[in-house]
Amino acid sequence: AAELAEVMAAVGLAQNLAAIKALATTGIQKGHMRLHARQVALAAGASEDQVEYIARQLAHENNIRVSRAKEILQDGNL
């Protein structure tokens, strides 16, 4: 029973380490930034048809700001 408890504790620690690593790497951050870019595009006044394009452009430029989203909207190259 004690050995099983030790193995389970080790597995739990390994899972925790994997979760922390995932949070610290680009995978989750990239997904979060994509979602954030969509929200920024909406906040800038983009229509549903424009949101995806603007969000992709913001993420590509690594400049996820409402002011930049408004510039893209004003350029009208959608």
PDB file of C-alpha atoms in Angstrom:
ATOM      1  CA  ALA A   1       0.000   0.000   0.000  1.00  0.00           C
ATOM      2  CA  ALA A   2       2.842   2.387   0.830  1.00  0.00           C
ATOM      3  CA  GLU A   3       4.563   1.639  -2.476  1.00  0.00           C
ATOM      4  CA  LEU A   4       1.323   2.255  -4.374  1.00  0.00           C
ATOM      5  CA  ALA A   5       0.933   5.587  -2.582  1.00  0.00           C
ATOM      6  CA  GLU A   6       4.471   6.559  -3.584  1.00  0.00           C
ATOM      7  CA  VAL A   7       3.825   5.620  -7.208  1.00  0.00           C
ATOM      8  CA  MET A   8       0.562   7.589  -7.245  1.00  0.00           C
ATOM      9  CA  ALA A   9       2.295  10.619  -5.725  1.00  0.00           C
ATOM     10  CA  ALA A  10       5.023  10.413  -8.375  1.00  0.00           C
ATOM     11  CA  VAL A  11       2.419  10.194 -11.142  1.00  0.00           C
ATOM     12  CA  GLY A  12       0.597  13.205  -9.715  1.00  0.00           C
ATOM     13  CA  LEU A  13       3.803  15.221  -9.589  1.00  0.00           C
ATOM     14  CA  ALA A  14       4.659  14.234 -13.161  1.00  0.00           C
ATOM     15  CA  GLN A  15       1.210  15.332 -14.365  1.00  0.00           C
ATOM     16  CA  ASN A  16       1.551  18.613 -12.497  1.00  0.00           C
ATOM     17  CA  LEU A  17       4.955  19.234 -14.069  1.00  0.00           C
ATOM     18  CA  ALA A  18       3.541  18.497 -17.525  1.00  0.00           C
ATOM     19  CA  ALA A  19       0.667  20.926 -16.933  1.00  0.00           C
ATOM     20  CA  ILE A  20       3.026  23.670 -15.771  1.00  0.00           C
ATOM     21  CA  LYS A  21       5.243  23.098 -18.806  1.00  0.00           C
ATOM     22  CA  ALA A  22       2.221  23.339 -21.105  1.00  0.00           C
ATOM     23  CA  LEU A  23       1.208  26.640 -19.516  1.00  0.00           C
ATOM     24  CA  ALA A  24       4.712  28.024 -19.944  1.00  0.00           C
ATOM     25  CA  THR A  25       5.100  27.065 -23.603  1.00  0.00           C
ATOM     26  CA  THR A  26       3.605  28.554 -26.729  1.00  0.00           C
ATOM     27  CA  GLY A  27       0.772  26.061 -27.256  1.00  0.00           C
ATOM     28  CA  ILE A  28      -1.668  27.338 -24.675  1.00  0.00           C
ATOM     29  CA  GLN A  29      -0.428  30.912 -24.908  1.00  0.00           C
ATOM     30  CA  LYS A  30      -0.896  30.914 -28.661  1.00  0.00           C
ATOM     31  CA  GLY A  31      -4.460  29.670 -28.324  1.00  0.00           C
ATOM     32  CA  HIS A  32      -5.178  32.266 -25.675  1.00  0.00           C
ATOM     33  CA  MET A  33      -3.720  35.043 -27.802  1.00  0.00           C
ATOM     34  CA  ARG A  34      -5.861  33.954 -30.765  1.00  0.00           C
ATOM     35  CA  LEU A  35      -8.954  34.197 -28.579  1.00  0.00           C
ATOM     36  CA  HIS A  36      -7.797  37.548 -27.211  1.00  0.00           C
ATOM     37  CA  ALA A  37      -7.210  38.838 -30.757  1.00  0.00           C
ATOM     38  CA  ARG A  38     -10.802  37.960 -31.660  1.00  0.00           C
ATOM     39  CA  GLN A  39     -12.086  39.871 -28.627  1.00  0.00           C
ATOM     40  CA  VAL A  40      -9.904  42.868 -29.520  1.00  0.00           C
ATOM     41  CA  ALA A  41     -11.252  42.835 -33.086  1.00  0.00           C
ATOM     42  CA  LEU A  42     -14.808  42.856 -31.758  1.00  0.00           C
ATOM     43  CA  ALA A  43     -13.960  45.663 -29.326  1.00  0.00           C
ATOM     44  CA  ALA A  44     -12.627  47.701 -32.260  1.00  0.00           C
ATOM     45  CA  GLY A  45     -16.001  47.413 -33.964  1.00  0.00           C
ATOM     46  CA  ALA A  46     -15.358  44.610 -36.439  1.00  0.00           C
ATOM     47  CA  SER A  47     -18.353  42.765 -37.814  1.00  0.00           C
ATOM     48  CA  GLU A  48     -18.598  38.996 -37.481  1.00  0.00           C
ATOM     49  CA  ASP A  49     -17.409  38.707 -41.090  1.00  0.00           C
ATOM     50  CA  GLN A  50     -14.312  40.810 -40.363  1.00  0.00           C
ATOM     51  CA  VAL A  51     -13.289  39.359 -37.002  1.00  0.00           C
ATOM     52  CA  GLU A  52     -11.345  36.345 -38.240  1.00  0.00           C
ATOM     53  CA  TYR A  53      -9.283  38.320 -40.753  1.00  0.00           C
ATOM     54  CA  ILE A  54      -8.462  41.068 -38.264  1.00  0.00           C
ATOM     55  CA  ALA A  55      -7.634  38.590 -35.500  1.00  0.00           C
ATOM     56  CA  ARG A  56      -5.266  36.713 -37.829  1.00  0.00           C
ATOM     57  CA  GLN A  57      -3.603  39.967 -38.872  1.00  0.00           C
ATOM     58  CA  LEU A  58      -3.172  41.103 -35.258  1.00  0.00           C
ATOM     59  CA  ALA A  59      -1.678  37.762 -34.272  1.00  0.00           C
ATOM     60  CA  HIS A  60       0.602  37.716 -37.336  1.00  0.00           C
ATOM     61  CA  GLU A  61       1.925  41.173 -36.433  1.00  0.00           C
ATOM     62  CA  ASN A  62       2.118  40.228 -32.747  1.00  0.00           C
ATOM     63  CA  ASN A  63       0.361  43.532 -32.121  1.00  0.00           C
ATOM     64  CA  ILE A  64      -2.901  42.672 -30.420  1.00  0.00           C
ATOM     65  CA  ARG A  65      -4.259  46.111 -29.629  1.00  0.00           C
ATOM     66  CA  VAL A  66      -7.611  47.781 -30.222  1.00  0.00           C
ATOM     67  CA  SER A  67      -5.868  50.741 -31.864  1.00  0.00           C
ATOM     68  CA  ARG A  68      -4.235  48.454 -34.454  1.00  0.00           C
ATOM     69  CA  ALA A  69      -7.513  46.629 -35.074  1.00  0.00           C
ATOM     70  CA  LYS A  70      -9.177  49.997 -35.733  1.00  0.00           C
ATOM     71  CA  GLU A  71      -6.387  50.879 -38.190  1.00  0.00           C
ATOM     72  CA  ILE A  72      -6.995  47.636 -40.079  1.00  0.00           C
ATOM     73  CA  LEU A  73     -10.720  48.399 -40.171  1.00  0.00           C
ATOM     74  CA  GLN A  74     -10.082  51.926 -41.465  1.00  0.00           C
ATOM     75  CA  ASP A  75      -7.726  50.654 -44.188  1.00  0.00           C
ATOM     76  CA  GLY A  76     -10.702  48.784 -45.616  1.00  0.00           C
ATOM     77  CA  ASN A  77      -8.615  46.051 -47.249  1.00  0.00           C
ATOM     78  CA  LEU A  78     -10.793  43.298 -45.853  1.00  0.00           C
TER      79      LEU A  78
END
